[in-house]
Amino acid sequence: MLDRRSLLKMAAGSAALTLIPSATLLAQTAGKRLAMVFDVRRCTGCLSCSVSCSIENQVDPGRARTRVTQAAINGTHGVTTLSVPNQCNHCEQPSCVKVCPKQATYKREEDGIVVIDYDKCIHCQRCVKACPYGARRKDTKFKTPPEKCNFCIHRLQQGLLPACVETCIGEARVFGDLNDANSDIAKLVRDNPVYGMLPDSGNLPNILYIGLPQPSDDKGILTLNHLDWQR
């Protein structure tokens, strides 16, 4: 049984997140490169992101596309308790795309968003197992496609921000085009140490983190059970 909080204490010397040089993240590529930065120093753990996402995308209970877990990280300056969001990382080399037998999961060339073609999906759930971030929510009855973040494409088409970004009361989520040097996200990445989860996976995530103390065990954070989370 866990306490009121699901706590993970990570000792120094554990597998740490990797600092990603801003020059690498901001290297110009063709088209847009949509990404999101989580500044965990500003996240209050209110879960407004999960609630607004589920309402906006009409997600079934228990299959939220974005989640927040609470971690007590034993870093070099003592224990720090933080709320850490997690969702689809819209990777540059997504492992979920490689395992889909029907090419129902693919990465859009125009902006890099990883999406599911629900008409092609056969609900085999292979992509769920392939995702190292645990970002896909399976249907245990195999009757519907997995749930995952798509950056609220329907909102982007209307010139709006993703629902989670718009409702974040701490302004902990920053969304935009990394290829646009004048965008808020590019400026944030340029001016701050930025970390990516599971660098050894080869997926090259476009969900980035600011404010996680070092060392932090990314695998430990990702495997925390969000259902045990309480304020």
mmCIF file with all atom_site columns, N, CA and C in Angstrom, residues 34-35 53 57 64-66 87-90 112-116 135 146-157 161-164:
data_model
loop_
_atom_site.group_PDB
_atom_site.id
_atom_site.type_symbol
_atom_site.label_atom_id
_atom_site.label_alt_id
_atom_site.label_comp_id
_atom_site.label_asym_id
_atom_site.label_entity_id
_atom_site.label_seq_id
_atom_site.pdbx_PDB_ins_code
_atom_site.Cartn_x
_atom_site.Cartn_y
_atom_site.Cartn_z
_atom_site.occupancy
_atom_site.B_iso_or_equiv
_atom_site.pdbx_formal_charge
_atom_site.auth_seq_id
_atom_site.auth_comp_id
_atom_site.auth_asym_id
_atom_site.auth_atom_id
_atom_site.pdbx_PDB_model_num
ATOM 1  N N  . LEU A 1 34  ? 6.486   20.427 -34.166 1.00 0.00 ? 34  LEU A N  1
ATOM 2  C CA . LEU A 1 34  ? 5.697   20.756 -32.987 1.00 0.00 ? 34  LEU A CA 1
ATOM 3  C C  . LEU A 1 34  ? 6.169   19.946 -31.786 1.00 0.00 ? 34  LEU A C  1
ATOM 4  N N  . ALA A 1 35  ? 6.267   20.618 -30.668 1.00 0.00 ? 35  ALA A N  1
ATOM 5  C CA . ALA A 1 35  ? 6.779   19.988 -29.453 1.00 0.00 ? 35  ALA A CA 1
ATOM 6  C C  . ALA A 1 35  ? 6.144   20.656 -28.245 1.00 0.00 ? 35  ALA A C  1
ATOM 7  N N  . CYS A 1 53  ? -8.325  17.539 -21.173 1.00 0.00 ? 53  CYS A N  1
ATOM 8  C CA . CYS A 1 53  ? -8.026  16.660 -22.306 1.00 0.00 ? 53  CYS A CA 1
ATOM 9  C C  . CYS A 1 53  ? -9.113  15.609 -22.479 1.00 0.00 ? 53  CYS A C  1
ATOM 10 N N  . ASN A 1 57  ? -11.535 15.590 -25.773 1.00 0.00 ? 57  ASN A N  1
ATOM 11 C CA . ASN A 1 57  ? -11.401 14.480 -26.712 1.00 0.00 ? 57  ASN A CA 1
ATOM 12 C C  . ASN A 1 57  ? -12.360 13.327 -26.434 1.00 0.00 ? 57  ASN A C  1
ATOM 13 N N  . ALA A 1 64  ? -7.112  8.391  -19.791 1.00 0.00 ? 64  ALA A N  1
ATOM 14 C CA . ALA A 1 64  ? -6.688  9.770  -20.034 1.00 0.00 ? 64  ALA A CA 1
ATOM 15 C C  . ALA A 1 64  ? -5.437  9.803  -20.906 1.00 0.00 ? 64  ALA A C  1
ATOM 16 N N  . ARG A 1 65  ? -5.409  10.751 -21.834 1.00 0.00 ? 65  ARG A N  1
ATOM 17 C CA . ARG A 1 65  ? -4.282  10.855 -22.758 1.00 0.00 ? 65  ARG A CA 1
ATOM 18 C C  . ARG A 1 65  ? -3.064  11.526 -22.140 1.00 0.00 ? 65  ARG A C  1
ATOM 19 N N  . THR A 1 66  ? -3.275  12.327 -21.131 1.00 0.00 ? 66  THR A N  1
ATOM 20 C CA . THR A 1 66  ? -2.161  12.953 -20.420 1.00 0.00 ? 66  THR A CA 1
ATOM 21 C C  . THR A 1 66  ? -2.353  12.729 -18.925 1.00 0.00 ? 66  THR A C  1
ATOM 22 N N  . GLN A 1 87  ? 2.835   12.076 -21.382 1.00 0.00 ? 87  GLN A N  1
ATOM 23 C CA . GLN A 1 87  ? 1.893   11.812 -22.473 1.00 0.00 ? 87  GLN A CA 1
ATOM 24 C C  . GLN A 1 87  ? 2.697   11.341 -23.676 1.00 0.00 ? 87  GLN A C  1
ATOM 25 N N  . CYS A 1 88  ? 2.043   11.142 -24.806 1.00 0.00 ? 88  CYS A N  1
ATOM 26 C CA . CYS A 1 88  ? 2.746   10.780 -26.033 1.00 0.00 ? 88  CYS A CA 1
ATOM 27 C C  . CYS A 1 88  ? 3.845   11.792 -26.299 1.00 0.00 ? 88  CYS A C  1
ATOM 28 N N  . ASN A 1 89  ? 5.043   11.293 -26.615 1.00 0.00 ? 89  ASN A N  1
ATOM 29 C CA . ASN A 1 89  ? 6.196   12.159 -26.817 1.00 0.00 ? 89  ASN A CA 1
ATOM 30 C C  . ASN A 1 89  ? 6.381   12.599 -28.267 1.00 0.00 ? 89  ASN A C  1
ATOM 31 N N  . HIS A 1 90  ? 5.514   12.168 -29.161 1.00 0.00 ? 90  HIS A N  1
ATOM 32 C CA . HIS A 1 90  ? 5.587   12.565 -30.573 1.00 0.00 ? 90  HIS A CA 1
ATOM 33 C C  . HIS A 1 90  ? 7.033   12.494 -31.076 1.00 0.00 ? 90  HIS A C  1
ATOM 34 N N  . GLY A 1 112 ? 5.132   16.739 -37.691 1.00 0.00 ? 112 GLY A N  1
ATOM 35 C CA . GLY A 1 112 ? 5.750   15.787 -36.782 1.00 0.00 ? 112 GLY A CA 1
ATOM 36 C C  . GLY A 1 112 ? 4.838   15.164 -35.751 1.00 0.00 ? 112 GLY A C  1
ATOM 37 N N  . ILE A 1 113 ? 3.544   15.480 -35.786 1.00 0.00 ? 113 ILE A N  1
ATOM 38 C CA . ILE A 1 113 ? 2.613   14.888 -34.825 1.00 0.00 ? 113 ILE A CA 1
ATOM 39 C C  . ILE A 1 113 ? 2.416   13.409 -35.147 1.00 0.00 ? 113 ILE A C  1
ATOM 40 N N  . VAL A 1 114 ? 2.471   12.567 -34.126 1.00 0.00 ? 114 VAL A N  1
ATOM 41 C CA . VAL A 1 114 ? 2.200   11.135 -34.288 1.00 0.00 ? 114 VAL A CA 1
ATOM 42 C C  . VAL A 1 114 ? 0.711   10.905 -34.051 1.00 0.00 ? 114 VAL A C  1
ATOM 43 N N  . VAL A 1 115 ? 0.035   10.332 -35.033 1.00 0.00 ? 115 VAL A N  1
ATOM 44 C CA . VAL A 1 115 ? -1.414  10.179 -34.966 1.00 0.00 ? 115 VAL A CA 1
ATOM 45 C C  . VAL A 1 115 ? -1.830  8.739  -35.253 1.00 0.00 ? 115 VAL A C  1
ATOM 46 N N  . ILE A 1 116 ? -3.086  8.452  -34.937 1.00 0.00 ? 116 ILE A N  1
ATOM 47 C CA . ILE A 1 116 ? -3.686  7.148  -35.221 1.00 0.00 ? 116 ILE A CA 1
ATOM 48 C C  . ILE A 1 116 ? -4.788  7.330  -36.253 1.00 0.00 ? 116 ILE A C  1
ATOM 49 N N  . ALA A 1 135 ? 2.685   5.748  -22.849 1.00 0.00 ? 135 ALA A N  1
ATOM 50 C CA . ALA A 1 135 ? 1.824   6.889  -23.169 1.00 0.00 ? 135 ALA A CA 1
ATOM 51 C C  . ALA A 1 135 ? 0.546   6.516  -23.902 1.00 0.00 ? 135 ALA A C  1
ATOM 52 N N  . PRO A 1 146 ? -6.235  2.322  -29.187 1.00 0.00 ? 146 PRO A N  1
ATOM 53 C CA . PRO A 1 146 ? -5.628  2.918  -27.997 1.00 0.00 ? 146 PRO A CA 1
ATOM 54 C C  . PRO A 1 146 ? -5.870  4.426  -27.980 1.00 0.00 ? 146 PRO A C  1
ATOM 55 N N  . GLU A 1 147 ? -5.814  5.003  -26.794 1.00 0.00 ? 147 GLU A N  1
ATOM 56 C CA . GLU A 1 147 ? -5.910  6.450  -26.660 1.00 0.00 ? 147 GLU A CA 1
ATOM 57 C C  . GLU A 1 147 ? -4.504  7.028  -26.507 1.00 0.00 ? 147 GLU A C  1
ATOM 58 N N  . LYS A 1 148 ? -4.255  8.146  -27.179 1.00 0.00 ? 148 LYS A N  1
ATOM 59 C CA . LYS A 1 148 ? -2.982  8.845  -27.039 1.00 0.00 ? 148 LYS A CA 1
ATOM 60 C C  . LYS A 1 148 ? -3.157  10.308 -27.400 1.00 0.00 ? 148 LYS A C  1
ATOM 61 N N  . CYS A 1 149 ? -2.264  11.132 -26.914 1.00 0.00 ? 149 CYS A N  1
ATOM 62 C CA . CYS A 1 149 ? -2.278  12.554 -27.248 1.00 0.00 ? 149 CYS A CA 1
ATOM 63 C C  . CYS A 1 149 ? -2.013  12.756 -28.736 1.00 0.00 ? 149 CYS A C  1
ATOM 64 N N  . ASN A 1 150 ? -2.761  13.678 -29.346 1.00 0.00 ? 150 ASN A N  1
ATOM 65 C CA . ASN A 1 150 ? -2.470  14.095 -30.725 1.00 0.00 ? 150 ASN A CA 1
ATOM 66 C C  . ASN A 1 150 ? -2.314  15.614 -30.812 1.00 0.00 ? 150 ASN A C  1
ATOM 67 N N  . PHE A 1 151 ? -1.958  16.211 -29.680 1.00 0.00 ? 151 PHE A N  1
ATOM 68 C CA . PHE A 1 151 ? -1.810  17.669 -29.586 1.00 0.00 ? 151 PHE A CA 1
ATOM 69 C C  . PHE A 1 151 ? -3.099  18.398 -29.969 1.00 0.00 ? 151 PHE A C  1
ATOM 70 N N  . CYS A 1 152 ? -4.239  17.722 -29.816 1.00 0.00 ? 152 CYS A N  1
ATOM 71 C CA . CYS A 1 152 ? -5.538  18.340 -30.156 1.00 0.00 ? 152 CYS A CA 1
ATOM 72 C C  . CYS A 1 152 ? -5.511  18.929 -31.570 1.00 0.00 ? 152 CYS A C  1
ATOM 73 N N  . ILE A 1 153 ? -5.277  18.066 -32.548 1.00 0.00 ? 153 ILE A N  1
ATOM 74 C CA . ILE A 1 153 ? -5.167  18.514 -33.942 1.00 0.00 ? 153 ILE A CA 1
ATOM 75 C C  . ILE A 1 153 ? -6.363  19.357 -34.359 1.00 0.00 ? 153 ILE A C  1
ATOM 76 N N  . HIS A 1 154 ? -7.546  18.954 -33.918 1.00 0.00 ? 154 HIS A N  1
ATOM 77 C CA . HIS A 1 154 ? -8.747  19.698 -34.319 1.00 0.00 ? 154 HIS A CA 1
ATOM 78 C C  . HIS A 1 154 ? -8.720  21.127 -33.793 1.00 0.00 ? 154 HIS A C  1
ATOM 79 N N  . ARG A 1 155 ? -8.081  21.347 -32.667 1.00 0.00 ? 155 ARG A N  1
ATOM 80 C CA . ARG A 1 155 ? -7.946  22.699 -32.127 1.00 0.00 ? 155 ARG A CA 1
ATOM 81 C C  . ARG A 1 155 ? -6.860  23.478 -32.878 1.00 0.00 ? 155 ARG A C  1
ATOM 82 N N  . LEU A 1 156 ? -5.774  22.806 -33.198 1.00 0.00 ? 156 LEU A N  1
ATOM 83 C CA . LEU A 1 156 ? -4.708  23.470 -33.947 1.00 0.00 ? 156 LEU A CA 1
ATOM 84 C C  . LEU A 1 156 ? -5.222  23.987 -35.286 1.00 0.00 ? 156 LEU A C  1
ATOM 85 N N  . GLN A 1 157 ? -6.112  23.219 -35.903 1.00 0.00 ? 157 GLN A N  1
ATOM 86 C CA . GLN A 1 157 ? -6.675  23.629 -37.192 1.00 0.00 ? 157 GLN A CA 1
ATOM 87 C C  . GLN A 1 157 ? -7.513  24.894 -37.074 1.00 0.00 ? 157 GLN A C  1
ATOM 88 N N  . LEU A 1 161 ? -4.695  26.491 -29.044 1.00 0.00 ? 161 LEU A N  1
ATOM 89 C CA . LEU A 1 161 ? -3.706  25.663 -28.382 1.00 0.00 ? 161 LEU A CA 1
ATOM 90 C C  . LEU A 1 161 ? -4.329  24.339 -27.954 1.00 0.00 ? 161 LEU A C  1
ATOM 91 N N  . PRO A 1 162 ? -3.524  23.297 -27.714 1.00 0.00 ? 162 PRO A N  1
ATOM 92 C CA . PRO A 1 162 ? -4.057  22.073 -27.122 1.00 0.00 ? 162 PRO A CA 1
ATOM 93 C C  . PRO A 1 162 ? -4.780  22.386 -25.815 1.00 0.00 ? 162 PRO A C  1
ATOM 94 N N  . ALA A 1 163 ? -5.816  21.616 -25.519 1.00 0.00 ? 163 ALA A N  1
ATOM 95 C CA . ALA A 1 163 ? -6.642  21.887 -24.340 1.00 0.00 ? 163 ALA A CA 1
ATOM 96 C C  . ALA A 1 163 ? -5.825  21.905 -23.056 1.00 0.00 ? 163 ALA A C  1
ATOM 97 N N  . CYS A 1 164 ? -4.860  21.003 -22.935 1.00 0.00 ? 164 CYS A N  1
ATOM 98 C CA . CYS A 1 164 ? -4.064  20.933 -21.710 1.00 0.00 ? 164 CYS A CA 1
ATOM 99 C C  . CYS A 1 164 ? -3.243  22.195 -21.498 1.00 0.00 ? 164 CYS A C  1
#
